[in-house]
Coordinates of N, CA and C and ligand atoms in Angstrom, one line a residue:
M130 N 82.8 -42.2 -27.5 CA 82.2 -41.9 -28.8 C 80.9 -42.6 -29.0
E131 N 79.9 -42.0 -29.5 CA 78.7 -42.6 -29.9 C 78.7 -42.8 -31.4
I132 N 78.6 -44.0 -31.8 CA 78.7 -44.3 -33.3 C 77.2 -44.6 -33.7
I133 N 76.7 -43.7 -34.6 CA 75.3 -43.9 -35.1 C 75.4 -44.3 -36.5
I134 N 75.0 -45.5 -36.9 CA 75.1 -46.0 -38.3 C 73.6 -46.0 -38.8
Q135 N 73.5 -45.3 -39.9 CA 72.1 -45.2 -40.5 C 72.1 -45.8 -41.9
P136 N 70.9 -46.2 -42.3 CA 70.9 -46.9 -43.7 C 71.3 -46.0 -44.8
T137 N 70.9 -44.7 -44.7 CA 71.2 -43.8 -45.8 C 71.8 -42.5 -45.3
A138 N 72.5 -41.7 -46.2 CA 73.1 -40.5 -45.8 C 72.0 -39.5 -45.3
Q139 N 70.8 -39.6 -46.0 CA 69.7 -38.7 -45.6 C 69.3 -39.0 -44.2
D140 N 69.1 -40.3 -43.8 CA 68.8 -40.6 -42.4 C 69.8 -40.0 -41.4
A141 N 71.1 -40.1 -41.8 CA 72.1 -39.7 -40.9 C 72.0 -38.1 -40.8
A142 N 71.8 -37.5 -41.9 CA 71.7 -36.0 -42.0 C 70.5 -35.5 -41.1
D143 N 69.4 -36.3 -41.2 CA 68.2 -35.9 -40.4 C 68.6 -36.0 -38.9
I144 N 69.3 -37.0 -38.5 CA 69.7 -37.1 -37.0 C 70.6 -35.9 -36.7
G145 N 71.5 -35.6 -37.5 CA 72.4 -34.5 -37.3 C 71.6 -33.2 -37.1
A146 N 70.7 -33.0 -38.0 CA 69.8 -31.8 -37.9 C 69.1 -31.7 -36.5
R147 N 68.6 -32.9 -36.1 CA 67.9 -32.9 -34.8 C 68.8 -32.6 -33.7
V148 N 70.1 -33.0 -33.7 CA 71.0 -32.7 -32.7 C 71.2 -31.2 -32.6
I149 N 71.4 -30.6 -33.7 CA 71.6 -29.1 -33.8 C 70.3 -28.4 -33.3
A150 N 69.2 -28.9 -33.7 CA 67.9 -28.3 -33.3 C 67.7 -28.4 -31.8
R151 N 68.1 -29.5 -31.3 CA 68.0 -29.7 -29.8 C 68.8 -28.7 -29.1
S152 N 70.1 -28.5 -29.6 CA 71.0 -27.6 -29.0 C 70.4 -26.2 -29.0
I153 N 69.9 -25.7 -30.1 CA 69.4 -24.4 -30.3 C 68.1 -24.2 -29.4
K154 N 67.3 -25.2 -29.4 CA 66.0 -25.1 -28.6 C 66.3 -25.0 -27.1
S155 N 67.3 -25.8 -26.7 CA 67.6 -25.8 -25.2 C 68.5 -24.6 -24.8
K156 N 69.1 -24.0 -25.8 CA 69.9 -22.8 -25.5 C 69.8 -21.8 -26.7
P157 N 68.8 -20.9 -26.7 CA 68.6 -20.1 -27.9 C 69.8 -19.3 -28.3
N158 N 70.7 -19.0 -27.4 CA 71.9 -18.2 -27.8 C 73.1 -19.2 -27.9
A159 N 72.9 -20.4 -28.3 CA 74.0 -21.4 -28.5 C 75.0 -20.9 -29.5
V160 N 76.2 -21.4 -29.3 CA 77.3 -21.1 -30.2 C 77.6 -22.4 -30.9
I161 N 77.4 -22.3 -32.2 CA 77.5 -23.5 -33.1 C 78.7 -23.4 -34.0
G162 N 79.5 -24.4 -34.0 CA 80.6 -24.5 -35.0 C 80.1 -25.2 -36.2
L163 N 80.4 -24.6 -37.4 CA 79.9 -25.2 -38.6 C 81.0 -25.6 -39.6
A164 N 80.6 -26.6 -40.5 CA 81.5 -27.2 -41.4 C 81.0 -26.9 -42.8
T165 N 81.9 -27.1 -43.8 CA 81.5 -27.0 -45.2 C 81.8 -28.3 -45.9
G166 N 81.7 -28.3 -47.2 CA 82.0 -29.5 -48.0 C 80.6 -30.2 -48.4
S167 N 80.7 -31.3 -49.1 CA 79.5 -32.0 -49.5 C 78.7 -32.5 -48.4
T168 N 79.4 -33.0 -47.3 CA 78.7 -33.8 -46.3 C 77.6 -33.0 -45.6
P169 N 77.8 -31.8 -45.1 CA 76.7 -31.2 -44.3 C 75.5 -30.6 -45.1
V170 N 75.6 -30.6 -46.5 CA 74.6 -29.9 -47.3 C 73.2 -30.4 -47.0
S171 N 73.0 -31.7 -46.9 CA 71.6 -32.2 -46.7 C 71.2 -31.9 -45.3
M172 N 72.1 -31.9 -44.4 CA 71.7 -31.6 -43.0 C 71.3 -30.1 -42.9
Y173 N 72.0 -29.2 -43.6 CA 71.6 -27.8 -43.6 C 70.2 -27.6 -44.2
K174 N 70.0 -28.4 -45.3 CA 68.6 -28.3 -46.0 C 67.6 -28.7 -44.9
K175 N 67.8 -29.7 -44.2 CA 66.8 -30.2 -43.2 C 66.6 -29.1 -42.1
L176 N 67.8 -28.5 -41.7 CA 67.7 -27.5 -40.7 C 66.8 -26.3 -41.2
I177 N 67.0 -25.9 -42.4 CA 66.2 -24.8 -43.0 C 64.7 -25.2 -42.9
E178 N 64.4 -26.4 -43.3 CA 63.0 -26.8 -43.2 C 62.4 -26.8 -41.8
M179 N 63.3 -27.0 -40.8 CA 62.8 -27.0 -39.4 C 62.4 -25.6 -38.9
D180 N 62.8 -24.6 -39.7 CA 62.4 -23.2 -39.3 C 62.7 -22.8 -37.9
L181 N 63.9 -23.1 -37.5 CA 64.3 -22.8 -36.1 C 64.5 -21.3 -35.9
D182 N 64.6 -20.8 -34.7 CA 64.9 -19.4 -34.4 C 66.4 -19.3 -34.2
W183 N 67.1 -18.7 -35.2 CA 68.6 -18.5 -35.1 C 68.9 -17.1 -34.7
S184 N 67.9 -16.3 -34.2 CA 68.2 -14.9 -34.0 C 69.2 -14.6 -32.9
Q185 N 69.4 -15.6 -32.0 CA 70.4 -15.3 -30.9 C 71.6 -16.2 -31.1
V186 N 71.6 -17.0 -32.1 CA 72.7 -18.0 -32.3 C 73.9 -17.3 -32.9
T187 N 75.1 -17.8 -32.4 CA 76.4 -17.3 -32.9 C 77.0 -18.5 -33.6
T188 N 77.7 -18.3 -34.8 CA 78.3 -19.4 -35.4 C 79.8 -19.1 -35.7
F189 N 80.6 -20.1 -35.7 CA 82.0 -20.1 -36.1 C 82.3 -21.2 -37.1
N190 N 82.7 -20.8 -38.3 CA 83.1 -21.9 -39.2 C 84.5 -22.4 -39.0
L191 N 84.7 -23.6 -39.4 CA 86.0 -24.3 -39.1 C 87.1 -23.7 -39.9
D192 N 86.9 -23.4 -41.2 CA 88.0 -23.1 -42.1 C 87.7 -22.3 -43.3
E193 N 88.7 -21.9 -44.0 CA 88.5 -21.1 -45.3 C 89.8 -21.2 -46.1
Y194 N 89.6 -21.2 -47.4 CA 90.8 -21.1 -48.3 C 91.4 -19.7 -48.2
I195 N 92.7 -19.7 -48.3 CA 93.4 -18.4 -48.3 C 93.6 -18.0 -49.8
G196 N 93.3 -16.7 -50.0 CA 93.6 -16.1 -51.3 C 92.5 -16.0 -52.3
L197 N 91.4 -16.7 -52.1 CA 90.3 -16.6 -53.1 C 89.5 -15.3 -52.7
P198 N 89.0 -14.5 -53.7 CA 88.2 -13.4 -53.3 C 87.0 -13.9 -52.6
K199 N 86.5 -13.1 -51.6 CA 85.5 -13.5 -50.7 C 84.2 -14.0 -51.4
D200 N 83.9 -13.4 -52.5 CA 82.7 -13.8 -53.2 C 82.9 -14.8 -54.4
H201 N 84.1 -15.4 -54.4 CA 84.4 -16.5 -55.3 C 83.4 -17.6 -55.0
P202 N 82.9 -18.3 -56.0 CA 81.9 -19.4 -55.8 C 82.4 -20.5 -54.9
Q203 N 83.7 -20.7 -54.8 CA 84.2 -21.8 -53.9 C 84.7 -21.4 -52.6
T204 N 84.6 -20.2 -52.2 CA 85.0 -19.9 -50.8 C 83.9 -20.5 -49.9
Y205 N 84.3 -20.7 -48.7 CA 83.4 -21.3 -47.7 C 82.4 -20.2 -47.2
H206 N 82.9 -19.0 -47.4 CA 81.9 -17.9 -47.1 C 80.7 -18.0 -48.1
T207 N 81.0 -18.1 -49.4 CA 79.9 -18.2 -50.3 C 79.1 -19.5 -50.0
F208 N 79.8 -20.6 -49.8 CA 79.1 -21.9 -49.5 C 78.1 -21.7 -48.3
M209 N 78.5 -21.0 -47.2 CA 77.7 -20.9 -46.1 C 76.4 -20.1 -46.3
W210 N 76.6 -19.0 -47.0 CA 75.5 -18.1 -47.3 C 74.5 -18.8 -48.2
E211 N 75.0 -19.6 -49.3 CA 74.1 -20.2 -50.2 C 73.4 -21.4 -49.5
N212 N 74.1 -22.2 -48.7 CA 73.5 -23.4 -48.2 C 72.8 -23.3 -46.9
L213 N 73.1 -22.1 -46.1 CA 72.4 -22.0 -44.8 C 72.0 -20.6 -44.5
F214 N 72.9 -19.7 -44.5 CA 72.7 -18.3 -43.9 C 71.6 -17.5 -44.6
N215 N 71.5 -17.7 -45.9 CA 70.5 -16.9 -46.7 C 69.1 -17.4 -46.3
H216 N 69.0 -18.5 -45.7 CA 67.7 -19.2 -45.5 C 67.2 -19.2 -44.1
I217 N 68.0 -18.6 -43.2 CA 67.6 -18.6 -41.7 C 67.7 -17.2 -41.2
N218 N 67.2 -17.0 -40.0 CA 67.1 -15.6 -39.5 C 68.3 -15.3 -38.6
I219 N 69.5 -15.8 -38.9 CA 70.7 -15.5 -38.1 C 71.1 -14.0 -38.4
K220 N 71.6 -13.4 -37.4 CA 72.1 -12.0 -37.6 C 73.5 -12.1 -38.2
P221 N 73.7 -11.3 -39.3 CA 75.1 -11.4 -39.9 C 76.2 -11.1 -39.0
E222 N 76.0 -10.2 -38.0 CA 77.1 -9.9 -37.0 C 77.4 -11.1 -36.1
N223 N 76.6 -12.1 -36.1 CA 76.8 -13.3 -35.2 C 77.5 -14.4 -36.0
I224 N 77.8 -14.2 -37.3 CA 78.4 -15.2 -38.1 C 80.0 -14.9 -38.2
H225 N 80.7 -16.0 -38.0 CA 82.2 -15.9 -38.0 C 82.7 -16.9 -39.0
I226 N 83.5 -16.5 -40.0 CA 84.1 -17.4 -40.9 C 85.5 -16.9 -41.1
P227 N 86.6 -17.8 -41.0 CA 87.9 -17.2 -41.1 C 88.1 -16.4 -42.4
D228 N 88.9 -15.3 -42.3 CA 89.1 -14.4 -43.4 C 90.3 -14.8 -44.2
G229 N 90.0 -15.4 -45.4 CA 91.0 -15.9 -46.2 C 91.8 -14.9 -46.9
N230 N 91.4 -13.6 -46.7 CA 92.2 -12.5 -47.3 C 92.8 -11.6 -46.2
A231 N 92.9 -12.1 -45.0 CA 93.5 -11.3 -43.9 C 94.9 -10.9 -44.3
A232 N 95.2 -9.6 -44.0 CA 96.6 -9.1 -44.4 C 97.6 -9.8 -43.5
D233 N 97.2 -9.9 -42.2 CA 98.1 -10.5 -41.2 C 97.5 -11.8 -40.7
V234 N 97.8 -12.9 -41.3 CA 97.1 -14.2 -41.0 C 97.3 -14.6 -39.5
P235 N 98.5 -14.6 -39.0 CA 98.7 -15.0 -37.5 C 97.8 -14.1 -36.6
A236 N 97.8 -12.8 -36.9 CA 97.0 -11.9 -36.0 C 95.5 -12.2 -36.2
F237 N 95.1 -12.5 -37.4 CA 93.7 -12.8 -37.6 C 93.4 -14.1 -36.8
C238 N 94.3 -15.1 -36.9 CA 94.0 -16.4 -36.2 C 93.8 -16.2 -34.7
E239 N 94.7 -15.3 -34.2 CA 94.6 -15.0 -32.7 C 93.3 -14.4 -32.4
S240 N 92.8 -13.5 -33.3 CA 91.6 -12.8 -33.1 C 90.4 -13.8 -33.2
Y241 N 90.5 -14.8 -34.0 CA 89.4 -15.8 -34.2 C 89.3 -16.6 -32.9
E242 N 90.5 -17.0 -32.4 CA 90.4 -17.7 -31.1 C 89.8 -16.8 -30.0
S243 N 90.2 -15.5 -30.0 CA 89.7 -14.6 -28.9 C 88.1 -14.5 -29.1
A244 N 87.7 -14.4 -30.3 CA 86.2 -14.3 -30.6 C 85.5 -15.5 -30.1
I245 N 86.0 -16.7 -30.3 CA 85.4 -17.9 -29.8 C 85.3 -17.8 -28.2
K246 N 86.4 -17.5 -27.6 CA 86.4 -17.3 -26.1 C 85.4 -16.3 -25.7
A247 N 85.4 -15.2 -26.4 CA 84.5 -14.1 -26.0 C 83.0 -14.5 -26.1
A248 N 82.7 -15.4 -27.0 CA 81.3 -15.9 -27.2 C 81.0 -16.9 -26.2
G249 N 81.9 -17.3 -25.4 CA 81.6 -18.3 -24.3 C 82.0 -19.7 -24.7
G250 N 82.8 -19.8 -25.8 CA 83.2 -21.2 -26.3 C 82.1 -21.8 -27.2
I251 N 82.5 -22.8 -27.9 CA 81.5 -23.5 -28.9 C 80.7 -24.6 -28.1
D252 N 79.4 -24.5 -28.2 CA 78.6 -25.5 -27.6 C 78.6 -26.8 -28.4
L253 N 78.4 -26.7 -29.7 CA 78.3 -27.8 -30.5 C 79.1 -27.6 -31.8
Q254 N 80.0 -28.4 -32.1 CA 80.8 -28.3 -33.3 C 80.5 -29.4 -34.4
V255 N 80.1 -28.9 -35.6 CA 79.9 -29.9 -36.7 C 81.2 -30.1 -37.4
L256 N 81.4 -31.4 -37.7 CA 82.7 -31.8 -38.4 C 82.4 -32.7 -39.5
G257 N 83.1 -32.6 -40.6 CA 83.2 -33.6 -41.7 C 84.5 -34.3 -41.4
I258 N 84.9 -35.2 -42.3 CA 86.2 -35.8 -42.2 C 86.8 -36.0 -43.6
G259 N 88.0 -35.7 -43.8 CA 88.7 -35.9 -45.1 C 89.0 -37.4 -45.3
T260 N 89.2 -37.8 -46.5 CA 89.6 -39.2 -46.8 C 90.9 -39.5 -46.1
D261 N 91.7 -38.5 -45.7 CA 92.9 -38.7 -45.0 C 92.7 -38.5 -43.5
G262 N 91.5 -38.4 -43.0 CA 91.2 -38.3 -41.6 C 91.3 -36.9 -41.1
H263 N 91.4 -35.9 -42.0 CA 91.5 -34.5 -41.4 C 90.1 -34.1 -40.9
I264 N 90.2 -33.2 -39.8 CA 89.0 -32.5 -39.3 C 89.3 -31.0 -39.4
G265 N 88.3 -30.2 -39.8 CA 88.6 -28.9 -40.2 C 89.6 -29.1 -41.4
F266 N 90.6 -28.3 -41.5 CA 91.7 -28.7 -42.5 C 93.0 -29.0 -41.7
N267 N 92.8 -29.7 -40.6 CA 93.9 -30.2 -39.8 C 94.4 -31.5 -40.5
E268 N 95.4 -31.4 -41.3 CA 95.9 -32.5 -42.1 C 96.7 -33.5 -41.2
P269 N 96.9 -34.7 -41.7 CA 97.7 -35.7 -40.9 C 99.0 -35.0 -40.5
T270 N 99.4 -35.3 -39.3 CA 100.6 -34.8 -38.5 C 100.3 -33.4 -37.9
S271 N 99.1 -32.9 -38.1 CA 98.8 -31.7 -37.3 C 99.0 -31.9 -35.8
S272 N 99.5 -30.9 -35.1 CA 99.6 -31.1 -33.7 C 98.2 -31.3 -33.1
L273 N 98.1 -32.2 -32.2 CA 96.8 -32.5 -31.6 C 96.4 -31.4 -30.6
A274 N 97.4 -30.5 -30.3 CA 97.1 -29.3 -29.5 C 97.0 -28.0 -30.3
S275 N 96.9 -28.1 -31.6 CA 97.0 -26.9 -32.4 C 95.8 -26.0 -32.2
R276 N 96.0 -24.7 -32.5 CA 95.0 -23.7 -32.5 C 94.8 -23.2 -33.9
T277 N 93.9 -22.2 -34.1 CA 93.6 -21.6 -35.4 C 94.9 -21.1 -36.0
R278 N 95.1 -21.5 -37.3 CA 96.4 -21.1 -37.9 C 96.3 -21.4 -39.4
I279 N 97.4 -21.1 -40.1 CA 97.5 -21.4 -41.5 C 97.9 -22.9 -41.6
K280 N 97.4 -23.6 -42.6 CA 97.8 -24.9 -42.9 C 98.0 -25.1 -44.4
T281 N 98.9 -26.0 -44.8 CA 99.1 -26.3 -46.2 C 98.3 -27.6 -46.5
L282 N 97.5 -27.6 -47.5 CA 96.7 -28.8 -47.8 C 97.6 -29.9 -48.3
T283 N 97.2 -31.2 -48.1 CA 98.0 -32.3 -48.8 C 97.5 -32.3 -50.2
E284 N 98.3 -33.0 -51.0 CA 98.0 -33.2 -52.5 C 96.6 -33.9 -52.5
R285 N 96.5 -34.9 -51.6 CA 95.3 -35.7 -51.7 C 94.0 -34.8 -51.4
T286 N 94.1 -33.9 -50.5 CA 92.9 -33.0 -50.2 C 92.7 -32.1 -51.4
C287 N 93.8 -31.6 -52.0 CA 93.6 -30.8 -53.2 C 92.9 -31.6 -54.3
K288 N 93.3 -32.8 -54.4 CA 92.6 -33.7 -55.5 C 91.2 -33.9 -55.1
D289 N 90.9 -34.2 -53.8 CA 89.6 -34.5 -53.4 C 88.7 -33.3 -53.6
N290 N 89.2 -32.1 -53.4 CA 88.4 -30.9 -53.5 C 88.4 -30.3 -55.0
A291 N 89.2 -30.9 -55.8 CA 89.3 -30.4 -57.2 C 87.9 -30.5 -57.9
R292 N 87.0 -31.4 -57.4 CA 85.7 -31.5 -58.1 C 84.9 -30.2 -58.1
F293 N 85.2 -29.4 -57.1 CA 84.5 -28.1 -57.1 C 85.2 -27.0 -58.0
F294 N 86.4 -27.3 -58.4 CA 87.1 -26.3 -59.2 C 87.3 -26.8 -60.7
D295 N 87.9 -26.1 -61.5 CA 88.1 -26.6 -62.9 C 89.2 -27.6 -62.9
S296 N 90.2 -27.5 -62.0 CA 91.3 -28.4 -61.9 C 91.9 -28.4 -60.5
A297 N 92.7 -29.5 -60.2 CA 93.4 -29.6 -58.9 C 94.3 -28.4 -58.7
E298 N 94.9 -27.9 -59.8 CA 95.9 -26.8 -59.7 C 95.2 -25.5 -59.2
E299 N 93.9 -25.4 -59.4 CA 93.2 -24.2 -59.0 C 92.8 -24.2 -57.5
V300 N 92.9 -25.4 -56.8 CA 92.5 -25.4 -55.4 C 93.6 -24.7 -54.6
P301 N 93.3 -23.7 -53.8 CA 94.3 -23.1 -53.0 C 95.1 -24.1 -52.2
R302 N 96.4 -23.9 -52.0 CA 97.2 -24.8 -51.2 C 97.1 -24.4 -49.7
H303 N 96.8 -23.2 -49.5 CA 96.8 -22.7 -48.1 C 95.4 -22.4 -47.6
V304 N 95.2 -22.6 -46.3 CA 93.9 -22.4 -45.7 C 94.1 -21.9 -44.3
I305 N 93.1 -21.3 -43.7 CA 93.0 -21.0 -42.3 C 92.1 -22.0 -41.7
T306 N 92.5 -22.7 -40.6 CA 91.6 -23.7 -40.0 C 91.7 -23.6 -38.5
M307 N 90.5 -23.8 -37.8 CA 90.6 -23.9 -36.4 C 91.5 -25.1 -36.1
G308 N 92.2 -25.0 -35.0 CA 93.1 -26.1 -34.6 C 92.4 -27.3 -34.0
I309 N 93.1 -28.4 -33.8 CA 92.6 -29.6 -33.2 C 92.3 -29.2 -31.7
G310 N 93.2 -28.5 -31.1 CA 93.0 -28.0 -29.7 C 91.7 -27.2 -29.6
T311 N 91.4 -26.4 -30.6 CA 90.2 -25.5 -30.6 C 89.0 -26.4 -30.7
I312 N 89.0 -27.4 -31.6 CA 87.9 -28.3 -31.8 C 87.6 -29.1 -30.5
M313 N 88.7 -29.5 -29.9 CA 88.6 -30.3 -28.6 C 88.0 -29.6 -27.5
E314 N 88.0 -28.2 -27.6 CA 87.4 -27.4 -26.5 C 85.9 -27.2 -26.7
A315 N 85.3 -27.6 -27.9 CA 83.9 -27.5 -28.1 C 83.2 -28.5 -27.1
R316 N 82.1 -28.1 -26.5 CA 81.4 -28.9 -25.5 C 80.9 -30.2 -26.1
E317 N 80.5 -30.2 -27.3 CA 80.1 -31.4 -28.0 C 80.5 -31.4 -29.4
N318 N 80.9 -32.5 -30.0 CA 81.3 -32.6 -31.4 C 80.4 -33.6 -32.1
L319 N 80.1 -33.2 -33.3 CA 79.2 -34.0 -34.2 C 79.9 -34.3 -35.5
L320 N 80.4 -35.5 -35.7 CA 81.1 -35.8 -36.9 C 80.2 -36.6 -37.9
L321 N 80.1 -36.1 -39.1 CA 79.3 -36.7 -40.1 C 80.2 -37.3 -41.2
A322 N 79.9 -38.5 -41.7 CA 80.6 -39.0 -42.9 C 79.7 -39.9 -43.7
F323 N 79.8 -39.7 -45.0 CA 78.9 -40.5 -45.9 C 79.8 -41.1 -47.0
G324 N 79.5 -42.3 -47.4 CA 80.1 -42.9 -48.6 C 81.3 -43.8 -48.3
E325 N 81.5 -44.7 -49.2 CA 82.6 -45.7 -49.0 C 83.9 -45.1 -48.9
K326 N 84.1 -43.9 -49.6 CA 85.4 -43.3 -49.7 C 85.9 -42.8 -48.3
K327 N 84.9 -42.7 -47.4 CA 85.3 -42.3 -46.0 C 85.5 -43.5 -45.0
A328 N 85.2 -44.7 -45.5 CA 85.2 -45.8 -44.6 C 86.5 -46.1 -43.9
Q329 N 87.6 -45.9 -44.6 CA 88.9 -46.2 -44.0 C 89.2 -45.1 -42.9
A330 N 89.0 -43.9 -43.3 CA 89.3 -42.8 -42.3 C 88.4 -43.0 -41.1
I331 N 87.2 -43.4 -41.3 CA 86.3 -43.5 -40.1 C 86.7 -44.7 -39.3
A332 N 87.1 -45.8 -39.9 CA 87.5 -47.0 -39.1 C 88.8 -46.6 -38.3
E333 N 89.7 -45.9 -38.9 CA 90.9 -45.5 -38.2 C 90.6 -44.5 -37.0
A334 N 89.7 -43.6 -37.3 CA 89.4 -42.6 -36.3 C 88.6 -43.2 -35.1
V335 N 87.8 -44.2 -35.4 CA 86.9 -44.8 -34.3 C 87.6 -45.9 -33.6
E336 N 88.3 -46.8 -34.4 CA 88.8 -48.0 -33.8 C 90.3 -48.1 -33.8
G337 N 90.9 -47.2 -34.4 CA 92.4 -47.2 -34.4 C 93.0 -46.5 -33.2
P338 N 94.3 -46.4 -33.2 CA 95.0 -45.7 -32.1 C 94.8 -44.2 -32.3
I339 N 94.9 -43.4 -31.2 CA 94.9 -42.0 -31.3 C 96.2 -41.5 -31.9
T340 N 96.2 -40.9 -33.0 CA 97.4 -40.5 -33.7 C 97.2 -39.3 -34.6
S341 N 98.1 -38.4 -34.7 CA 98.0 -37.3 -35.5 C 98.0 -37.7 -37.0
I342 N 98.3 -38.9 -37.3 CA 98.2 -39.4 -38.7 C 96.8 -39.4 -39.1
N343 N 95.9 -39.7 -38.2 CA 94.5 -39.6 -38.5 C 93.9 -38.6 -37.4
P344 N 93.9 -37.3 -37.8 CA 93.6 -36.3 -36.8 C 92.2 -36.5 -36.1
A345 N 91.2 -37.1 -36.8 CA 89.9 -37.3 -36.2 C 90.0 -38.3 -35.1
S346 N 91.0 -39.1 -35.0 CA 91.1 -40.1 -33.9 C 91.2 -39.5 -32.6
V347 N 91.7 -38.2 -32.5 CA 91.8 -37.5 -31.2 C 90.4 -37.4 -30.6
L348 N 89.4 -37.4 -31.3 CA 88.0 -37.3 -30.8 C 87.7 -38.4 -29.8
Q349 N 88.5 -39.5 -29.8 CA 88.3 -40.6 -28.8 C 88.6 -40.0 -27.4
M350 N 89.3 -38.9 -27.3 CA 89.6 -38.2 -26.0 C 88.6 -37.2 -25.6
H351 N 87.6 -37.0 -26.5 CA 86.6 -35.9 -26.2 C 85.4 -36.5 -25.5
P352 N 84.9 -35.9 -24.4 CA 83.8 -36.5 -23.7 C 82.5 -36.7 -24.3
V353 N 82.2 -35.8 -25.3 CA 80.8 -35.9 -25.9 C 80.9 -35.8 -27.4
V354 N 81.0 -36.9 -28.1 CA 81.1 -37.0 -29.5 C 80.1 -37.9 -30.1
K355 N 79.4 -37.5 -31.1 CA 78.5 -38.3 -31.9 C 79.1 -38.4 -33.3
V356 N 79.3 -39.7 -33.8 CA 79.8 -39.9 -35.1 C 78.6 -40.5 -35.9
I357 N 78.1 -39.7 -36.8 CA 76.8 -40.2 -37.5 C 77.2 -40.5 -38.9
I358 N 77.0 -41.7 -39.3 CA 77.5 -42.2 -40.6 C 76.5 -43.1 -41.3
D359 N 76.6 -43.2 -42.7 CA 75.8 -44.1 -43.4 C 76.5 -45.5 -43.5
E360 N 75.7 -46.4 -44.0 CA 76.3 -47.8 -44.1 C 77.6 -47.9 -44.8
P361 N 77.7 -47.2 -46.0 CA 79.0 -47.4 -46.7 C 80.2 -46.8 -45.9
A362 N 80.0 -45.7 -45.2 CA 81.1 -45.1 -44.4 C 81.4 -46.0 -43.2
A363 N 80.4 -46.9 -42.8 CA 80.7 -47.8 -41.7 C 81.3 -49.1 -42.2
G364 N 81.5 -49.2 -43.5 CA 81.9 -50.5 -44.1 C 83.2 -51.1 -43.5
Q365 N 84.1 -50.4 -42.9 CA 85.3 -51.0 -42.4 C 85.4 -51.1 -40.9
L366 N 84.2 -50.8 -40.2 CA 84.2 -50.8 -38.8 C 84.0 -52.3 -38.3
E367 N 84.9 -52.7 -37.4 CA 84.9 -54.1 -37.0 C 83.7 -54.3 -36.0
R368 N 83.3 -53.3 -35.3 CA 82.3 -53.5 -34.3 C 81.0 -52.8 -34.7
A369 N 80.7 -52.7 -36.0 CA 79.5 -52.1 -36.4 C 78.2 -52.6 -35.8
D370 N 78.2 -54.0 -35.6 CA 77.0 -54.6 -35.0 C 76.8 -54.1 -33.6
Y371 N 77.9 -53.9 -32.9 CA 77.7 -53.5 -31.5 C 77.2 -52.0 -31.5
Y372 N 77.7 -51.2 -32.4 CA 77.3 -49.8 -32.4 C 75.8 -49.7 -32.7
K373 N 75.3 -50.6 -33.6 CA 73.9 -50.6 -34.0 C 73.0 -51.1 -32.8
W374 N 73.6 -52.1 -32.1 CA 72.9 -52.6 -30.9 C 72.7 -51.6 -29.8
V375 N 73.8 -50.8 -29.6 CA 73.8 -49.7 -28.6 C 72.7 -48.7 -29.0
F376 N 72.7 -48.3 -30.3 CA 71.7 -47.3 -30.7 C 70.3 -47.7 -30.6
E377 N 70.1 -49.0 -31.0 CA 68.7 -49.5 -30.9 C 68.3 -49.7 -29.5
S378 N 69.2 -49.9 -28.6 CA 68.9 -50.2 -27.2 C 68.8 -49.0 -26.3
K379 N 68.9 -47.8 -26.9 CA 68.9 -46.6 -26.1 C 67.6 -46.4 -25.3
P380 N 67.7 -46.0 -24.1 CA 66.5 -45.6 -23.4 C 65.8 -44.4 -24.1
E381 N 64.5 -44.3 -24.0 CA 63.8 -43.3 -24.7 C 64.3 -41.9 -24.4
W382 N 64.7 -41.6 -23.2 CA 65.2 -40.2 -22.8 C 66.5 -39.9 -23.5
Q383 N 67.2 -40.9 -24.0 CA 68.5 -40.6 -24.6 C 68.4 -40.5 -26.1
K384 N 67.3 -40.7 -26.6 CA 67.1 -40.7 -28.1 C 67.1 -39.3 -28.7
V385 N 67.7 -39.1 -29.9 CA 67.6 -37.7 -30.5 C 66.6 -37.8 -31.6
Ligands
PGA429 P1 83.4 -33.5 -47.9 O1 84.7 -32.9 -47.1 O2 82.3 -33.2 -47.0 O3 83.3 -32.6 -49.1 O4 83.6 -34.9 -48.2 C1 84.9 -33.3 -45.8 C2 86.2 -32.7 -45.3 O5 87.1 -32.5 -46.1 O6 86.3 -32.4 -44.1

């Protein structure tokens, strides 16, 4: 794992955008896995400013609520169009977001996995992290080998996400999410986390044991992971000074 600690969330988001830009520039038909939530918003803004060519890029989103109408303001479908897709030249047919209204959820999940394979696999997957350590919506105790499927959110995640709804009761309890096994097959993973409320989940994921209680900890087993965080999210890391030392000491060719 490469742990990149930045003074501010904006500095961290800028590095994240550069990692994605590099991927698209080196492979114009890259397959990029995308995330939603508050965390990636500033990175998407930066990417829009970069005016990259997305015309050959394919995207797969991590997750979606089940049961909200597609054009509901809080679906991840709406989020992605508002925060990224409306502002770049991606082809709509190259965009994949789980269908929260699929009539047959298991069949849809299988087709999502097949579509990822047919696209050649995900080159770079963007991840946020929940305060409980979830990646995608793989909540604690998710199988570390799981594939795209239905999940039930924890009460904590419903409460965390209630800020986007009128109340916690309105947050759908069920979601479709890529599995942890799916995420682990991405060639590169980029995990972003900002703010003190993520500090414990980040410390457990980076320095704790690999355990399904903190699903993000499985990334310790992935060969190419960047964890890009701001100072408050790094607040509980025991070896923060070492990670900063490594980043500052990077040879020029390794810098993003
Ligand atoms: P957030 O969510 O970016 O809104 O904090 C992250 C997540 O739940 O994965």
